[in-house]
Short mmCIF file of C-alpha atoms and ligand atoms in Angstrom, two decimals:
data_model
loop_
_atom_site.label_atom_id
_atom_site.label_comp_id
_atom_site.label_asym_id
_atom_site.label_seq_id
_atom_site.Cartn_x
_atom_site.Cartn_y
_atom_site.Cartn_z
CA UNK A 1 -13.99 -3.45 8.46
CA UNK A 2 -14.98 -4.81 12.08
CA UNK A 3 -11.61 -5.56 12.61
CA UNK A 4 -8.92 -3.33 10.65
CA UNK A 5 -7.26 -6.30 8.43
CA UNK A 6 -8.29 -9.29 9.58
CA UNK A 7 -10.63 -11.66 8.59
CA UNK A 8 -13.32 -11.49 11.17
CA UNK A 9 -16.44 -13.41 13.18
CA UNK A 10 -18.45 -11.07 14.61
CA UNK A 11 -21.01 -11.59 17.33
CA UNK A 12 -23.84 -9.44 18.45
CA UNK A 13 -24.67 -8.60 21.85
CA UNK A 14 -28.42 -7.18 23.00
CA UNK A 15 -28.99 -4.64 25.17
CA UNK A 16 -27.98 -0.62 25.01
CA UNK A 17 -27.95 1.84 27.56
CA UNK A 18 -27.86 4.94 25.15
CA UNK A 19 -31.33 5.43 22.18
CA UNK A 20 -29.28 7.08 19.35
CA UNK A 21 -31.27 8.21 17.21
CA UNK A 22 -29.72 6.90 14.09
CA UNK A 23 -29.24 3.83 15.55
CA UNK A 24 -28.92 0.77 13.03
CA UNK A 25 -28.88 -2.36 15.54
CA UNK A 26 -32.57 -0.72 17.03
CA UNK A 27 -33.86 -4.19 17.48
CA UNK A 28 -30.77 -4.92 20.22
CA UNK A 29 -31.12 -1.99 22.00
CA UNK A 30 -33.65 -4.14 24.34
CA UNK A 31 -32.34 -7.18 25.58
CA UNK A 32 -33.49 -10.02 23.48
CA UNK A 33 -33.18 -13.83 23.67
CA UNK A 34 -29.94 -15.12 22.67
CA UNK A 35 -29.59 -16.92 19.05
CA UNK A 36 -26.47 -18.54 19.91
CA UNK A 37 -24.84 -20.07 23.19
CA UNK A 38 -20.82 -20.22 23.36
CA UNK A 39 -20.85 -24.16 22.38
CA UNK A 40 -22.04 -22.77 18.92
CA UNK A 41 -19.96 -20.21 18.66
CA UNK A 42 -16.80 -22.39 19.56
CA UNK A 43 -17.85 -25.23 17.46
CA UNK A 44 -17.99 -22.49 14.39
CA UNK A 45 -14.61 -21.55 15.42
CA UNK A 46 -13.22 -25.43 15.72
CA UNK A 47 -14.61 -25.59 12.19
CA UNK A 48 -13.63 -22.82 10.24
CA UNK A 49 -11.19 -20.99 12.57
CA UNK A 50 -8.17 -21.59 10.30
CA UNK A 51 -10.09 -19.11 8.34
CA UNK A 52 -10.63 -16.30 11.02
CA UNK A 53 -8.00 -13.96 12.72
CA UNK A 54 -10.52 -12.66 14.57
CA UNK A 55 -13.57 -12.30 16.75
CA UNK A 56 -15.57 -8.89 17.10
CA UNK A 57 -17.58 -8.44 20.39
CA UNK A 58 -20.39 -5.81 19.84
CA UNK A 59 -24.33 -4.65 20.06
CA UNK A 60 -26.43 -3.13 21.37
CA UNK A 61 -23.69 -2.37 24.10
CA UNK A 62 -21.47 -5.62 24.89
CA UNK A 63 -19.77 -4.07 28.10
CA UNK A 64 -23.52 -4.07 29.81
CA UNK A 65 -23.10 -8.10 29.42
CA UNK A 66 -19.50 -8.27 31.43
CA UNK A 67 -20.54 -10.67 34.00
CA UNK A 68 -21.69 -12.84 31.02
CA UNK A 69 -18.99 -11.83 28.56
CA UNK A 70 -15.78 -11.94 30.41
CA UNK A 71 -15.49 -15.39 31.35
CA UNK A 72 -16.90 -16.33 27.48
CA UNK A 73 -13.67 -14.48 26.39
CA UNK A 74 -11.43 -16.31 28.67
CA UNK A 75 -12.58 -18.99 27.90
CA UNK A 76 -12.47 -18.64 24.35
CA UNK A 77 -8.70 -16.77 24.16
CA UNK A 78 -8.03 -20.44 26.30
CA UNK A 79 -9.10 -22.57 23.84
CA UNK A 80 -8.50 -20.43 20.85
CA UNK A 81 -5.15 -18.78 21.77
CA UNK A 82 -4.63 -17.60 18.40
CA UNK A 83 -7.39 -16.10 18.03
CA UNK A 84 -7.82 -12.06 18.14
CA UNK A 85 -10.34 -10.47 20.06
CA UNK A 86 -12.22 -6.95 19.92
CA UNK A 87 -14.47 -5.51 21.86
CA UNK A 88 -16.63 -2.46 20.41
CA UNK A 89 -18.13 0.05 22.99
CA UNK A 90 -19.89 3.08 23.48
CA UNK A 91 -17.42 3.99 26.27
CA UNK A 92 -20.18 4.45 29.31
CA UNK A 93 -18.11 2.72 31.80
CA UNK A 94 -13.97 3.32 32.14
CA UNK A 95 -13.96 1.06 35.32
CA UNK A 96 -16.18 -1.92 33.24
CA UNK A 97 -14.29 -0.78 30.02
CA UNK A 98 -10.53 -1.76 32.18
CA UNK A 99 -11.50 -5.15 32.69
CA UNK A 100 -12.24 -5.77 29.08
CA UNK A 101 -8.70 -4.32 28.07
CA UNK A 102 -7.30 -7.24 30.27
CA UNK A 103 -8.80 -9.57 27.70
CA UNK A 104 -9.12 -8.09 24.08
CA UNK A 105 -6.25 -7.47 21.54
CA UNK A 106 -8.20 -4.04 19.97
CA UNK A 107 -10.29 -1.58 21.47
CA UNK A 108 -13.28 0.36 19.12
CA UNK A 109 -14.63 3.21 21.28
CA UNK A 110 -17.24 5.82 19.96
CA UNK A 111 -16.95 9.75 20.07
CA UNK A 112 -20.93 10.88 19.46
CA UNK A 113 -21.48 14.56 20.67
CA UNK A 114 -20.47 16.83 22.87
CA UNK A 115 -23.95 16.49 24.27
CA UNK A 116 -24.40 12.91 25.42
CA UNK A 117 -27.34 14.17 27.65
CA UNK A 118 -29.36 14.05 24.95
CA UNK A 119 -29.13 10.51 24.04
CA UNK A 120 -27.51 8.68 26.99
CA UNK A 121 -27.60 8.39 30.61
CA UNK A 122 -23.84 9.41 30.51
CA UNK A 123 -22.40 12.71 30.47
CA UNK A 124 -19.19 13.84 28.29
CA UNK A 125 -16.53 13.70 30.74
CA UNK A 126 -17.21 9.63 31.91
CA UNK A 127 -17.08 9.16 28.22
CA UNK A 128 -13.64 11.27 28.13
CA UNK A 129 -12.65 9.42 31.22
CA UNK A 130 -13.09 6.03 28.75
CA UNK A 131 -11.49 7.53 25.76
CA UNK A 132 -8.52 8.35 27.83
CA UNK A 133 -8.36 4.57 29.02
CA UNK A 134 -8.64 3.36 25.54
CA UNK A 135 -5.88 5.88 24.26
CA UNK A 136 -3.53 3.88 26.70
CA UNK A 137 -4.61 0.58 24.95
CA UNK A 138 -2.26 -0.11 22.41
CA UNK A 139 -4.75 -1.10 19.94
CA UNK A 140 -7.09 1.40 20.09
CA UNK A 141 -10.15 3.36 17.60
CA UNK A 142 -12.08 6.27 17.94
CA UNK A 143 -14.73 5.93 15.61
CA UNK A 144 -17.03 8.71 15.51
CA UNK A 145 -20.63 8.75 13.57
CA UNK A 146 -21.14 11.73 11.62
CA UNK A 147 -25.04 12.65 12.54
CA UNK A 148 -25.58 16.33 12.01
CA UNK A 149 -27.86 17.12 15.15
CA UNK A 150 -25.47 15.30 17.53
CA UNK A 151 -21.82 16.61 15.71
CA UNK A 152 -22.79 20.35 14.76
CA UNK A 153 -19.63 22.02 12.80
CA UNK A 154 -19.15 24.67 15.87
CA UNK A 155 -18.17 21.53 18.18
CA UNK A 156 -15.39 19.87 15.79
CA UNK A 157 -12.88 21.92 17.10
CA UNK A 158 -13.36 20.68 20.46
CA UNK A 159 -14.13 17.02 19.29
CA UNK A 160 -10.92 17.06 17.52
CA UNK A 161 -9.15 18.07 20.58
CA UNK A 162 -10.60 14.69 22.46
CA UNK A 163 -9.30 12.48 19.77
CA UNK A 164 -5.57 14.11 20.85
CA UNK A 165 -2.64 11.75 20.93
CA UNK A 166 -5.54 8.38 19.41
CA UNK A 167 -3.54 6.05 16.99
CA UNK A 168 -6.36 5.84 14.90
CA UNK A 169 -9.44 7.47 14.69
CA UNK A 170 -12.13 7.01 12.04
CA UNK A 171 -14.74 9.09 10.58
CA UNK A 172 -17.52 7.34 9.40
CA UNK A 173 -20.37 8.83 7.31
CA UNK A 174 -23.94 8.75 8.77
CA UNK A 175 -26.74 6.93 7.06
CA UNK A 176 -30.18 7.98 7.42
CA UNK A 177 -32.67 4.98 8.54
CA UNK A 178 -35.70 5.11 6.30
CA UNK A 179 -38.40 6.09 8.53
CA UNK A 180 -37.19 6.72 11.58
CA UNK A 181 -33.83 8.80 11.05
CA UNK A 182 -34.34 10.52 7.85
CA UNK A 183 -31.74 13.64 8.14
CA UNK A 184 -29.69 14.12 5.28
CA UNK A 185 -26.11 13.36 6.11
CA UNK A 186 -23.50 15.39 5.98
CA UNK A 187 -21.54 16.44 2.22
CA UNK A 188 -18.13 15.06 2.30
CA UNK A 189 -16.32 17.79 1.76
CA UNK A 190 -17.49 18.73 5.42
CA UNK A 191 -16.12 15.12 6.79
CA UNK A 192 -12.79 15.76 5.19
CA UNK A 193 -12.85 19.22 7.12
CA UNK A 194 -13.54 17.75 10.17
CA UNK A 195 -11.03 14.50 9.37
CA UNK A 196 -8.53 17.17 8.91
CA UNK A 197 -8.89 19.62 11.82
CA UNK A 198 -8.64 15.96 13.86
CA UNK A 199 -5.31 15.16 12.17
CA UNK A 200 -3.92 17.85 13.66
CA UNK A 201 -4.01 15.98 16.98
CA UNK A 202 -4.25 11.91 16.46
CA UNK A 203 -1.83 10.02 14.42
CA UNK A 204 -4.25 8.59 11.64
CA UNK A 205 -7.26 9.56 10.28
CA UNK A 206 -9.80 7.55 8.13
CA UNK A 207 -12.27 8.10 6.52
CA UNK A 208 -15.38 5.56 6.25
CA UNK A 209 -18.25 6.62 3.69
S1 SF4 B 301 -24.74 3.06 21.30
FE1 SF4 B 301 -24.76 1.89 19.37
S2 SF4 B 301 -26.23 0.20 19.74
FE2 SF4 B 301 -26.57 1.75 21.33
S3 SF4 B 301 -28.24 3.02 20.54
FE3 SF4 B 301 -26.29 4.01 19.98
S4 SF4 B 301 -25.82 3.25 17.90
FE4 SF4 B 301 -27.39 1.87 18.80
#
């Protein structure tokens, strides 16, 4: 699933700029110390890399890490040519965001809300601005979290219209975290509407439940 039909490694990053609140990496949302330096993650790959096609960079928000991350993934697509890489991100930063499309074979970018003020430091249009850059990434996803209070059904005409001209963009059913985020999700026939109203614009639809 991390990485559409490959067999995947994926790393975690800590650290998030944006307090969703059905959030299920909460404990990387602060930064935290890290488990694993890059000599452990290359000699993983060294040993079992013949299995992998892939490695999955995400969080907590990875792009907040650049100055860490991009030279890692240099240095890692240098050693491990073969190797794909993908980079999943909540799309605060188009400028940040460009320099990791230099790098990474596939691009995972969430849609949330119309109303990013409510959960982020960002505003819509910087996270259209990112969207747009990702669109022009040949390997792109627009994966969008079905949480009712963030995605209300009068905004999926207008959310569709964002996802216009993706190559993929996935719907993926919310799950309720118990105790903190306990909203019932929404019915599936209501993700099918909205995966269909969006296929109306992108080339491919899925839908994750
Ligand atoms: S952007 Fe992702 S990691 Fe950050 S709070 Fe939201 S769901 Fe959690």
């Amino acid at each position: 699933m991390d990485y559409p039909g490959k067999v995947a490694l994926t790393l975690f990053t800590s650290s998030c700029n944006f307090d969703c609140a059905y959030c299920h990496n909460s404990e990387l949302k602060k930064r935290v110390k890290e488990e694993l330096g890059e000599s452990e993650v290359f000699d993983y790959l060294d040993k079992r890399g013949k299995l992998l096609d892939a490695v999955v960079i995400t969080g907590g928000e990875p792009t907040l890490r650049a100055s860490e991350l991009l030279p890692f993934m240099r240095r890692l697509k240098s050693r491990f040519p073969e190797t794909l890489l993908k980079i999943d991100t909540n799309g605060w930063n188009a400028d940040i965001l460009q320099e990791f499309l230099k790098i990474v074979d596939y691009v995972a970018i969430d849609l949330k809300s119309l109303h990013y003020e409510i959960f982020s430091p960002v505003n819509l249009r910087e996270i259209e601005d990112s969207i747009e850059i990702a669109k022009g990434f040949a390997n792109h996803e627009i994966r969008i979290t079905m949480f009712p209070p963030y995605l209300p059904e009068d905004d999926f005409e207008e959310l569709s219209k964002i996802c216009g001209g993706a190559s993929l963009v996935s719907v993926q059913q919310y799950k309720p975290v118990a105790g903190l985020c306990e909203t019932p999700p929404y019915p599936s026939s209501v993700l099918k509407r909205f995966a269909d109203l969006i296929s109306d614009h992108a080339q491919k639809v899925i839908i994750r439940e």
